[in-house]
PDB file of C-alpha atoms in Angstrom:
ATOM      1  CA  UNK A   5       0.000   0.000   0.000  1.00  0.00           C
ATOM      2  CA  UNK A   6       2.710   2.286   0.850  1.00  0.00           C
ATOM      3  CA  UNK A   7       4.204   1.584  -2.317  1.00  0.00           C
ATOM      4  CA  UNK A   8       1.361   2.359  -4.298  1.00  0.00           C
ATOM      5  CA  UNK A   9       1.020   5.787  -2.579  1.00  0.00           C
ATOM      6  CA  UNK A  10       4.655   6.581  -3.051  1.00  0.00           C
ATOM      7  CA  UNK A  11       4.187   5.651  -7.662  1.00  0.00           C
ATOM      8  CA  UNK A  12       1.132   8.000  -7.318  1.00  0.00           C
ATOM      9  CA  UNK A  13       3.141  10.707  -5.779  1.00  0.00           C
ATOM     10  CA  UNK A  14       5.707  10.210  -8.338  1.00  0.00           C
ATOM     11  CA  UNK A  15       3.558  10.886 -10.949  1.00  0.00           C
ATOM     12  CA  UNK A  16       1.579  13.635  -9.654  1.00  0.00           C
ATOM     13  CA  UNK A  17       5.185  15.485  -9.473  1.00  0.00           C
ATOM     14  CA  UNK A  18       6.025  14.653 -13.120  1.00  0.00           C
ATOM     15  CA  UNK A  19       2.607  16.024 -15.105  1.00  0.00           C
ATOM     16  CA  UNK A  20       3.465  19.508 -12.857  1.00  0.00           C
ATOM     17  CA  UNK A  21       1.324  22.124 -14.534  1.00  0.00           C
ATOM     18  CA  UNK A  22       1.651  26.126 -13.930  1.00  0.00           C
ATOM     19  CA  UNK A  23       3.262  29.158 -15.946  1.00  0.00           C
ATOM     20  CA  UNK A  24       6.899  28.818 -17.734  1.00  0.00           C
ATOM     21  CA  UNK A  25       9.060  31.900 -17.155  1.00  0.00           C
ATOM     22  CA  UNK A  26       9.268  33.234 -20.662  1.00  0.00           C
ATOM     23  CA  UNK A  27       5.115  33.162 -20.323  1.00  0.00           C
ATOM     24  CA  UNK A  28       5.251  34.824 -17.080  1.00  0.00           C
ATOM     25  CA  UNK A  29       7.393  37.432 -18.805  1.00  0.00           C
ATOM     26  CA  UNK A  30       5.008  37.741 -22.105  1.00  0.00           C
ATOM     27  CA  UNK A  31       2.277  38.648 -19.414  1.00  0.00           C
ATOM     28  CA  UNK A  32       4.239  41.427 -17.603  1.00  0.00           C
ATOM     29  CA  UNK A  33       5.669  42.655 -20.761  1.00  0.00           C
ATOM     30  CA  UNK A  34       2.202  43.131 -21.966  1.00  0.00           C
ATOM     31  CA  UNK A  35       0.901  44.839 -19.070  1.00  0.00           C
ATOM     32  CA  UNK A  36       3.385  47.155 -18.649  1.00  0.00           C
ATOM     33  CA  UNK A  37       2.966  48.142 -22.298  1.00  0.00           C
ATOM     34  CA  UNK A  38      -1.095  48.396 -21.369  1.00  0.00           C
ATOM     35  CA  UNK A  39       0.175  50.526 -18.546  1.00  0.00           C
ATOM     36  CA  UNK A  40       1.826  52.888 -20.793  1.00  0.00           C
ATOM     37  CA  UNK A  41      -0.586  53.384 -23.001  1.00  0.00           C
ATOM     38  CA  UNK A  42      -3.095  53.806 -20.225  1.00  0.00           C
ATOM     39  CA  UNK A  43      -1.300  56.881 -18.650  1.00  0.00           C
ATOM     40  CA  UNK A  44      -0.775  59.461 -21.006  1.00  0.00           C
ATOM     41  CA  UNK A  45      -4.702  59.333 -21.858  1.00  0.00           C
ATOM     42  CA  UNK A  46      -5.887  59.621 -18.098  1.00  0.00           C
ATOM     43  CA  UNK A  47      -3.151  62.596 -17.697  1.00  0.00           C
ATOM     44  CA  UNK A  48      -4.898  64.062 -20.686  1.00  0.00           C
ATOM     45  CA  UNK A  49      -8.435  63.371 -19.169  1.00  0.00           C
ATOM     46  CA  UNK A  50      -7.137  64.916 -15.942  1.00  0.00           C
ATOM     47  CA  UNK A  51      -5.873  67.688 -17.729  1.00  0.00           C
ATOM     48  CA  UNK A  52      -9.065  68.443 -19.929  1.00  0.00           C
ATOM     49  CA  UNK A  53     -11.329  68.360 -16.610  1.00  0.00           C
ATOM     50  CA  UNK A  54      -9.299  71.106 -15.040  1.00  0.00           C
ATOM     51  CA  UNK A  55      -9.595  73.153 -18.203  1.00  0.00           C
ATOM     52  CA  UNK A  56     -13.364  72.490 -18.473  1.00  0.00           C
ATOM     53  CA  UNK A  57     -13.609  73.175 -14.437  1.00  0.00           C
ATOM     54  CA  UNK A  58     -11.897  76.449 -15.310  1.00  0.00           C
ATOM     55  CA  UNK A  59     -14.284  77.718 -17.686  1.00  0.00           C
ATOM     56  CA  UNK A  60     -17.108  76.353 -16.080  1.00  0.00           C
ATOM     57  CA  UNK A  61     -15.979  78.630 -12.974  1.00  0.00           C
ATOM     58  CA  UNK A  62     -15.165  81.930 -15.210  1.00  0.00           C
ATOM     59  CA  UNK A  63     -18.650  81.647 -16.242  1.00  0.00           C
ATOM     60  CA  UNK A  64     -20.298  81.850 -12.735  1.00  0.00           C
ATOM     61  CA  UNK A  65     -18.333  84.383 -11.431  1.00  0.00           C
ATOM     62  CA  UNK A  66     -19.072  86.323 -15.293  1.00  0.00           C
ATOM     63  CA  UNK A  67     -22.395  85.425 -14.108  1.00  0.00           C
ATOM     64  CA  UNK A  68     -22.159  86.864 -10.533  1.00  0.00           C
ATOM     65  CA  UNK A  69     -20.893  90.010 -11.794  1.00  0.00           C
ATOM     66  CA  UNK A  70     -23.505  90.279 -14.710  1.00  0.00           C
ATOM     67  CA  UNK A  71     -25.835  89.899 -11.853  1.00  0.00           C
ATOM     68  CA  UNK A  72     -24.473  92.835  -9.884  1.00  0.00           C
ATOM     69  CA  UNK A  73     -24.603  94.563 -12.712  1.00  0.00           C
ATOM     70  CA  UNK A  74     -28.259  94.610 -13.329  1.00  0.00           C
ATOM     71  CA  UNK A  75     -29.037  94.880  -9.944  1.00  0.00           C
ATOM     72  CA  UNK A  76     -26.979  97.779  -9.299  1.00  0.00           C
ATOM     73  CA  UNK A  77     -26.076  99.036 -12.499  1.00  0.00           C
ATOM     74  CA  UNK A  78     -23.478 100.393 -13.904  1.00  0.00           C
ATOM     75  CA  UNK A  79     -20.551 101.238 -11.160  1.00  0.00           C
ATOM     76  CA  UNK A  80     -19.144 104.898 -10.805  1.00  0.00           C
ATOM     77  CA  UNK A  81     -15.801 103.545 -10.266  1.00  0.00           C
ATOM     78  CA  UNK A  82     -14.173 100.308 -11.151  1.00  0.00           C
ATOM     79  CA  UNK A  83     -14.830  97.579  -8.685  1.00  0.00           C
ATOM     80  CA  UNK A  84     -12.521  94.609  -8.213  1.00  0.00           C
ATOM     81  CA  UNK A  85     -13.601  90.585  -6.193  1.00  0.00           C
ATOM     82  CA  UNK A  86     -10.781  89.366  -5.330  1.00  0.00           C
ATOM     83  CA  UNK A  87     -13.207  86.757  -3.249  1.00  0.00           C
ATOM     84  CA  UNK A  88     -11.948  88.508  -0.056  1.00  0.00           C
ATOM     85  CA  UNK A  89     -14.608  90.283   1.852  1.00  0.00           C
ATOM     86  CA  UNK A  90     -12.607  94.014   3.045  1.00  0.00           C
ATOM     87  CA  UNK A  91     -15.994  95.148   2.684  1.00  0.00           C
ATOM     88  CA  UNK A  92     -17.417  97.899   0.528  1.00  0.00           C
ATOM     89  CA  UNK A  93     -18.457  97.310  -3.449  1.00  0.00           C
ATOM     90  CA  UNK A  94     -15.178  94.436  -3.784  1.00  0.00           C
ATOM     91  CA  UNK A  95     -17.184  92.163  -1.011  1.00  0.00           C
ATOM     92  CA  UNK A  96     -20.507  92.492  -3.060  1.00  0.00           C
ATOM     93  CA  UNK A  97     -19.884  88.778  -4.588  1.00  0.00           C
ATOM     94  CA  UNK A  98     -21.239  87.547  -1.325  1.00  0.00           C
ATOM     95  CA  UNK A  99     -24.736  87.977  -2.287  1.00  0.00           C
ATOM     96  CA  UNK A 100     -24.145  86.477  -6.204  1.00  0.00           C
ATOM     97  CA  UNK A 101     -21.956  83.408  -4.995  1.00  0.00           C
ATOM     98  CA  UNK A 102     -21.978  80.924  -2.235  1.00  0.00           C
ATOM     99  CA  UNK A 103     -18.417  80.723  -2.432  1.00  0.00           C
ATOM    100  CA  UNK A 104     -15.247  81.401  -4.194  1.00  0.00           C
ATOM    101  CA  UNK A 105     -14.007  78.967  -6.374  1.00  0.00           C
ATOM    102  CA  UNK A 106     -10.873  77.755  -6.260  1.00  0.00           C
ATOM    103  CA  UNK A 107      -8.421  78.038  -9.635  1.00  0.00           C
ATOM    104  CA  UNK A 108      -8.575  73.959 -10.225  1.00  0.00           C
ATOM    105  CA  UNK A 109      -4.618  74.162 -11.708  1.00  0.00           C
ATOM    106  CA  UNK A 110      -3.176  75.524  -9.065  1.00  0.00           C
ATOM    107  CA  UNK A 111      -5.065  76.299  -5.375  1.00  0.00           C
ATOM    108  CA  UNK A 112      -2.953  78.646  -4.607  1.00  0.00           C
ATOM    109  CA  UNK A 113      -3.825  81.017  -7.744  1.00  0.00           C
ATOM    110  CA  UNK A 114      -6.961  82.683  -7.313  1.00  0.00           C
ATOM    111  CA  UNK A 115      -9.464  84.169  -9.617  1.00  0.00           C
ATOM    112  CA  UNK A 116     -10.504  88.211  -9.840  1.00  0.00           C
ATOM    113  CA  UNK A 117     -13.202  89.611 -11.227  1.00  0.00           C
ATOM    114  CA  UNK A 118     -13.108  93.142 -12.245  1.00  0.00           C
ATOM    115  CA  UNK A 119     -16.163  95.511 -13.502  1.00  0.00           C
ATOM    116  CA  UNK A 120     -15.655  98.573 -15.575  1.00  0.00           C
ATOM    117  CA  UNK A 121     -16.774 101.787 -15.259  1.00  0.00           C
ATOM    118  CA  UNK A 122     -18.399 100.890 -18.583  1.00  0.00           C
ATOM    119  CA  UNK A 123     -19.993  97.384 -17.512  1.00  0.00           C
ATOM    120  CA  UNK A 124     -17.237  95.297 -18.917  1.00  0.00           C
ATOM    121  CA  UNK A 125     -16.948  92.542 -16.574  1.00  0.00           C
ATOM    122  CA  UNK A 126     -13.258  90.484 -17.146  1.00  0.00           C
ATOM    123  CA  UNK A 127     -12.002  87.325 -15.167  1.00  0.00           C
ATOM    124  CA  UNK A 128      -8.694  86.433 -14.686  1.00  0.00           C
ATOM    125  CA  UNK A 129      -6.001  85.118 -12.439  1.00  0.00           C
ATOM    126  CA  UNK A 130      -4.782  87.536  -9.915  1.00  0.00           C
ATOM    127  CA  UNK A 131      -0.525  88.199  -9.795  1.00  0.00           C
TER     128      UNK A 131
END
């Protein structure tokens, strides 16, 4: 009996089945090559979503201001949100806009919003 056991352990060692090197290879060769592929075009995804957040946020505070405008019309000097609120006309987003929004390139660049004497309302990024 003991001899029977020890053929049939024999032979379960010699039909071995699993992976060869060079196909364990093949496989991570092909994923890294997926992987590279992969990366550039969700950097560019990334990269297009901050662009589109950026204009989507130009447009409400163009909005905000537009706002103030018709509410208030147009200003006797030119008035400047810096999304601070020092108080006077340059804290007067408060009522148009929950909150500030934040540049979505770089937090630490923020937005201003400036209205013309002649009701020109331009966003940009402050220095």
């Amino acid at each position: 009996m003991l001899q029977k056991l020890l053929k049939k352990s024999k032979k379960v060692g010699k039909n071995k089945k699993g992976f060869t090197l060079v196909e364990l290879i093949a496989v991570v060769a092909i994923i890294g090559v997926l992987t590279l592929i992969a990366i550039p075009m969700y950097n560019s995804s990334q990269a297009k979503a901050r662009d589109a957040a950026d204009e989507a946020n130009r447009r409400i505070l163009k909005g905000a201001a537009a706002m103030y405008l018709a509410e208030n019309g147009v200003p006797t000097g030119a008035i400047t949100w810096k999304g601070t609120t020092p108080g006077g006309n340059n804290d007067k987003w408060v009522d148009y806009l929950e909150a500030w929004p934040e540049y979505p390139k770089n937090k630490a660049t923020k937005y201003k919003v400036t209205i013309t004497t002649g009701g020109d309302i331009t966003v940009d990024l402050q220095d």
